[in-house]
């Protein structure tokens, strides 16, 4: 199959809609002990399947192309934002954060290191022995 060709048999190759169960058996079920007559069950199955297929076909015919166009534009916009806005902003912030990290580290070392060193010298003479 060519890279530009679409697969008309497997229309969900990544299984992104595997959770959408629309079969009769997935929606309607009779528990043990409560069964309708066989003719009712078969007619219900036929009605459900026909209504589902016709409704889906009509909705796909009416709204499939406009929604495909909308989602194509939406994902193009999302890609554009990530490529031209979000990723450069993140890169810029990372440069700023590296500078702030250096300044903050210098301030902490200047203010806190003398205190920690003094505490270390005070406590360095403490000896613990077991009795």
mmCIF file of N, CA, C and O in Angstrom, residues 13-66:
data_model
loop_
_atom_site.group_PDB
_atom_site.id
_atom_site.type_symbol
_atom_site.label_atom_id
_atom_site.label_comp_id
_atom_site.label_asym_id
_atom_site.label_seq_id
_atom_site.Cartn_x
_atom_site.Cartn_y
_atom_site.Cartn_z
ATOM 1 N N UNK A 13 -6.847 1.700 12.505
ATOM 2 C CA UNK A 13 -5.643 0.886 12.685
ATOM 3 C C UNK A 13 -4.959 1.093 14.034
ATOM 4 O O UNK A 13 -4.302 0.195 14.538
ATOM 5 N N UNK A 14 -5.145 2.244 14.649
ATOM 6 C CA UNK A 14 -4.531 2.513 15.951
ATOM 7 C C UNK A 14 -5.467 2.195 17.109
ATOM 8 O O UNK A 14 -5.137 2.433 18.272
ATOM 9 N N UNK A 15 -6.647 1.706 16.814
ATOM 10 C CA UNK A 15 -7.670 1.342 17.816
ATOM 11 C C UNK A 15 -7.987 2.490 18.768
ATOM 12 O O UNK A 15 -8.127 2.289 19.968
ATOM 13 N N UNK A 16 -8.112 3.704 18.213
ATOM 14 C CA UNK A 16 -8.422 4.850 19.078
ATOM 15 C C UNK A 16 -9.898 4.880 19.469
ATOM 16 O O UNK A 16 -10.268 5.563 20.423
ATOM 17 N N UNK A 17 -10.737 4.136 18.759
ATOM 18 C CA UNK A 17 -12.156 4.086 19.100
ATOM 19 C C UNK A 17 -12.592 2.678 19.494
ATOM 20 O O UNK A 17 -13.754 2.307 19.313
ATOM 21 N N UNK A 18 -11.664 1.906 20.057
ATOM 22 C CA UNK A 18 -12.001 0.544 20.474
ATOM 23 C C UNK A 18 -13.035 0.543 21.603
ATOM 24 O O UNK A 18 -13.758 -0.437 21.782
ATOM 25 N N UNK A 19 -13.122 1.617 22.346
ATOM 26 C CA UNK A 19 -14.062 1.699 23.465
ATOM 27 C C UNK A 19 -15.502 1.946 23.000
ATOM 28 O O UNK A 19 -16.431 1.821 23.787
ATOM 29 N N UNK A 20 -15.680 2.318 21.740
ATOM 30 C CA UNK A 20 -17.022 2.594 21.225
ATOM 31 C C UNK A 20 -17.621 1.279 20.742
ATOM 32 O O UNK A 20 -17.343 0.817 19.647
ATOM 33 N N UNK A 21 -18.434 0.688 21.575
ATOM 34 C CA UNK A 21 -19.091 -0.581 21.246
ATOM 35 C C UNK A 21 -20.511 -0.261 20.811
ATOM 36 O O UNK A 21 -21.306 0.248 21.594
ATOM 37 N N UNK A 22 -20.815 -0.554 19.564
ATOM 38 C CA UNK A 22 -22.144 -0.217 19.056
ATOM 39 C C UNK A 22 -22.876 -1.422 18.483
ATOM 40 O O UNK A 22 -23.836 -1.263 17.754
ATOM 41 N N UNK A 23 -22.421 -2.618 18.815
ATOM 42 C CA UNK A 23 -23.128 -3.817 18.381
ATOM 43 C C UNK A 23 -24.341 -4.070 19.260
ATOM 44 O O UNK A 23 -24.394 -3.651 20.416
ATOM 45 N N UNK A 24 -25.325 -4.752 18.725
ATOM 46 C CA UNK A 24 -26.552 -5.058 19.458
ATOM 47 C C UNK A 24 -26.243 -5.780 20.763
ATOM 48 O O UNK A 24 -26.776 -5.435 21.827
ATOM 49 N N UNK A 25 -25.332 -6.762 20.698
ATOM 50 C CA UNK A 25 -24.985 -7.554 21.885
ATOM 51 C C UNK A 25 -24.235 -6.729 22.930
ATOM 52 O O UNK A 25 -24.225 -7.070 24.111
ATOM 53 N N UNK A 26 -23.602 -5.635 22.497
ATOM 54 C CA UNK A 26 -22.870 -4.779 23.430
ATOM 55 C C UNK A 26 -23.778 -3.774 24.129
ATOM 56 O O UNK A 26 -23.397 -3.179 25.131
ATOM 57 N N UNK A 27 -24.983 -3.580 23.585
ATOM 58 C CA UNK A 27 -25.881 -2.560 24.120
ATOM 59 C C UNK A 27 -27.101 -3.170 24.798
ATOM 60 O O UNK A 27 -27.529 -2.717 25.857
ATOM 61 N N UNK A 28 -27.658 -4.207 24.203
ATOM 62 C CA UNK A 28 -28.891 -4.806 24.722
ATOM 63 C C UNK A 28 -28.622 -6.277 25.051
ATOM 64 O O UNK A 28 -28.068 -7.005 24.233
ATOM 65 N N UNK A 29 -29.010 -6.661 26.246
ATOM 66 C CA UNK A 29 -28.823 -8.058 26.662
ATOM 67 C C UNK A 29 -29.932 -8.444 27.630
ATOM 68 O O UNK A 29 -30.358 -7.634 28.440
ATOM 69 N N UNK A 30 -30.368 -9.685 27.528
ATOM 70 C CA UNK A 30 -31.380 -10.209 28.444
ATOM 71 C C UNK A 30 -30.702 -11.176 29.400
ATOM 72 O O UNK A 30 -29.982 -12.078 28.966
ATOM 73 N N UNK A 31 -30.922 -10.993 30.693
ATOM 74 C CA UNK A 31 -30.286 -11.898 31.657
ATOM 75 C C UNK A 31 -30.934 -13.283 31.622
ATOM 76 O O UNK A 31 -32.033 -13.463 31.084
ATOM 77 N N UNK A 32 -30.249 -14.242 32.202
ATOM 78 C CA UNK A 32 -30.806 -15.590 32.292
ATOM 79 C C UNK A 32 -32.113 -15.539 33.070
ATOM 80 O O UNK A 32 -32.248 -14.843 34.071
ATOM 81 N N UNK A 33 -33.085 -16.271 32.609
ATOM 82 C CA UNK A 33 -34.377 -16.336 33.297
ATOM 83 C C UNK A 33 -35.398 -15.357 32.745
ATOM 84 O O UNK A 33 -36.589 -15.485 33.014
ATOM 85 N N UNK A 34 -34.952 -14.341 31.991
ATOM 86 C CA UNK A 34 -35.883 -13.371 31.411
ATOM 87 C C UNK A 34 -35.539 -13.243 29.940
ATOM 88 O O UNK A 34 -34.591 -12.551 29.565
ATOM 89 N N UNK A 35 -36.295 -13.945 29.106
ATOM 90 C CA UNK A 35 -36.044 -13.910 27.671
ATOM 91 C C UNK A 35 -37.334 -13.587 26.938
ATOM 92 O O UNK A 35 -38.397 -14.145 27.251
ATOM 93 N N UNK A 36 -37.247 -12.698 25.973
ATOM 94 C CA UNK A 36 -38.409 -12.404 25.133
ATOM 95 C C UNK A 36 -38.527 -13.511 24.084
ATOM 96 O O UNK A 36 -37.577 -14.278 23.878
ATOM 97 N N UNK A 37 -39.656 -13.604 23.425
ATOM 98 C CA UNK A 37 -39.796 -14.629 22.378
ATOM 99 C C UNK A 37 -38.717 -14.443 21.301
ATOM 100 O O UNK A 37 -38.244 -13.335 21.055
ATOM 101 N N UNK A 38 -38.360 -15.527 20.676
ATOM 102 C CA UNK A 38 -37.276 -15.523 19.709
ATOM 103 C C UNK A 38 -37.553 -14.563 18.551
ATOM 104 O O UNK A 38 -36.651 -13.863 18.094
ATOM 105 N N UNK A 39 -38.812 -14.478 18.101
ATOM 106 C CA UNK A 39 -39.129 -13.584 16.990
ATOM 107 C C UNK A 39 -38.942 -12.121 17.387
ATOM 108 O O UNK A 39 -38.502 -11.292 16.589
ATOM 109 N N UNK A 40 -39.254 -11.787 18.639
ATOM 110 C CA UNK A 40 -39.070 -10.411 19.128
ATOM 111 C C UNK A 40 -37.578 -10.075 19.193
ATOM 112 O O UNK A 40 -37.152 -8.985 18.783
ATOM 113 N N UNK A 41 -36.784 -11.013 19.682
ATOM 114 C CA UNK A 41 -35.344 -10.789 19.799
ATOM 115 C C UNK A 41 -34.705 -10.582 18.425
ATOM 116 O O UNK A 41 -33.898 -9.678 18.232
ATOM 117 N N UNK A 42 -35.102 -11.403 17.450
ATOM 118 C CA UNK A 42 -34.557 -11.272 16.090
ATOM 119 C C UNK A 42 -35.002 -9.954 15.458
ATOM 120 O O UNK A 42 -34.216 -9.271 14.801
ATOM 121 N N UNK A 43 -36.295 -9.574 15.643
ATOM 122 C CA UNK A 43 -36.792 -8.318 15.088
ATOM 123 C C UNK A 43 -36.122 -7.118 15.760
ATOM 124 O O UNK A 43 -35.777 -6.139 15.081
ATOM 125 N N UNK A 44 -35.924 -7.191 17.057
ATOM 126 C CA UNK A 44 -35.239 -6.106 17.770
ATOM 127 C C UNK A 44 -33.811 -5.951 17.246
ATOM 128 O O UNK A 44 -33.331 -4.826 17.040
ATOM 129 N N UNK A 45 -33.134 -7.078 17.016
ATOM 130 C CA UNK A 45 -31.772 -7.041 16.478
ATOM 131 C C UNK A 45 -31.755 -6.392 15.095
ATOM 132 O O UNK A 45 -30.913 -5.539 14.798
ATOM 133 N N UNK A 46 -32.704 -6.780 14.243
ATOM 134 C CA UNK A 46 -32.782 -6.226 12.895
ATOM 135 C C UNK A 46 -33.084 -4.727 12.932
ATOM 136 O O UNK A 46 -32.451 -3.935 12.231
ATOM 137 N N UNK A 47 -34.052 -4.323 13.758
ATOM 138 C CA UNK A 47 -34.414 -2.902 13.872
ATOM 139 C C UNK A 47 -33.240 -2.077 14.398
ATOM 140 O O UNK A 47 -32.946 -0.997 13.875
ATOM 141 N N UNK A 48 -32.581 -2.578 15.440
ATOM 142 C CA UNK A 48 -31.442 -1.874 16.019
ATOM 143 C C UNK A 48 -30.345 -1.686 14.974
ATOM 144 O O UNK A 48 -29.828 -0.588 14.786
ATOM 145 N N UNK A 49 -29.996 -2.768 14.284
ATOM 146 C CA UNK A 49 -28.904 -2.723 13.307
ATOM 147 C C UNK A 49 -29.242 -1.789 12.150
ATOM 148 O O UNK A 49 -28.412 -0.974 11.742
ATOM 149 N N UNK A 50 -30.463 -1.884 11.622
ATOM 150 C CA UNK A 50 -30.859 -1.011 10.512
ATOM 151 C C UNK A 50 -30.888 0.458 10.936
ATOM 152 O O UNK A 50 -30.389 1.323 10.213
ATOM 153 N N UNK A 51 -31.485 0.739 12.087
ATOM 154 C CA UNK A 51 -31.554 2.120 12.575
ATOM 155 C C UNK A 51 -30.151 2.680 12.808
ATOM 156 O O UNK A 51 -29.851 3.823 12.431
ATOM 157 N N UNK A 52 -29.268 1.884 13.403
ATOM 158 C CA UNK A 52 -27.896 2.325 13.652
ATOM 159 C C UNK A 52 -27.176 2.614 12.347
ATOM 160 O O UNK A 52 -26.549 3.657 12.177
ATOM 161 N N UNK A 53 -27.270 1.689 11.398
ATOM 162 C CA UNK A 53 -26.550 1.842 10.130
ATOM 163 C C UNK A 53 -27.071 3.012 9.312
ATOM 164 O O UNK A 53 -26.292 3.803 8.773
ATOM 165 N N UNK A 54 -28.392 3.143 9.218
ATOM 166 C CA UNK A 54 -28.974 4.242 8.432
ATOM 167 C C UNK A 54 -28.664 5.584 9.096
ATOM 168 O O UNK A 54 -28.256 6.542 8.424
ATOM 169 N N UNK A 55 -28.827 5.665 10.411
ATOM 170 C CA UNK A 55 -28.553 6.919 11.122
ATOM 171 C C UNK A 55 -27.083 7.314 10.984
ATOM 172 O O UNK A 55 -26.767 8.478 10.714
ATOM 173 N N UNK A 56 -26.197 6.349 11.161
ATOM 174 C CA UNK A 56 -24.773 6.652 11.047
ATOM 175 C C UNK A 56 -24.429 7.101 9.626
ATOM 176 O O UNK A 56 -23.678 8.061 9.435
ATOM 177 N N UNK A 57 -24.992 6.438 8.637
ATOM 178 C CA UNK A 57 -24.726 6.809 7.241
ATOM 179 C C UNK A 57 -25.212 8.224 6.961
ATOM 180 O O UNK A 57 -24.494 9.029 6.357
ATOM 181 N N UNK A 58 -26.428 8.563 7.406
ATOM 182 C CA UNK A 58 -26.953 9.907 7.182
ATOM 183 C C UNK A 58 -26.116 10.959 7.912
ATOM 184 O O UNK A 58 -25.794 12.015 7.342
ATOM 185 N N UNK A 59 -25.761 10.683 9.157
ATOM 186 C CA UNK A 59 -24.931 11.635 9.908
ATOM 187 C C UNK A 59 -23.556 11.800 9.264
ATOM 188 O O UNK A 59 -23.033 12.914 9.162
ATOM 189 N N UNK A 60 -22.967 10.688 8.819
ATOM 190 C CA UNK A 60 -21.656 10.763 8.166
ATOM 191 C C UNK A 60 -21.745 11.542 6.860
ATOM 192 O O UNK A 60 -20.852 12.332 6.546
ATOM 193 N N UNK A 61 -22.821 11.330 6.091
ATOM 194 C CA UNK A 61 -22.994 12.066 4.837
ATOM 195 C C UNK A 61 -23.166 13.564 5.088
ATOM 196 O O UNK A 61 -22.610 14.390 4.364
ATOM 197 N N UNK A 62 -23.941 13.911 6.092
ATOM 198 C CA UNK A 62 -24.227 15.327 6.362
ATOM 199 C C UNK A 62 -23.073 16.047 7.059
ATOM 200 O O UNK A 62 -22.777 17.196 6.736
ATOM 201 N N UNK A 63 -22.455 15.384 8.018
ATOM 202 C CA UNK A 63 -21.497 16.077 8.876
ATOM 203 C C UNK A 63 -20.061 15.581 8.777
ATOM 204 O O UNK A 63 -19.154 16.205 9.323
ATOM 205 N N UNK A 64 -19.826 14.462 8.113
ATOM 206 C CA UNK A 64 -18.481 13.884 8.077
ATOM 207 C C UNK A 64 -17.448 14.798 7.454
ATOM 208 O O UNK A 64 -16.384 15.040 8.022
ATOM 209 N N UNK A 65 -17.740 15.330 6.268
ATOM 210 C CA UNK A 65 -16.773 16.195 5.573
ATOM 211 C C UNK A 65 -16.570 17.512 6.319
ATOM 212 O O UNK A 65 -15.421 17.931 6.523
ATOM 213 N N UNK A 66 -17.633 18.207 6.759
ATOM 214 C CA UNK A 66 -17.388 19.450 7.502
ATOM 215 C C UNK A 66 -16.598 19.227 8.802
ATOM 216 O O UNK A 66 -15.702 20.011 9.117
#
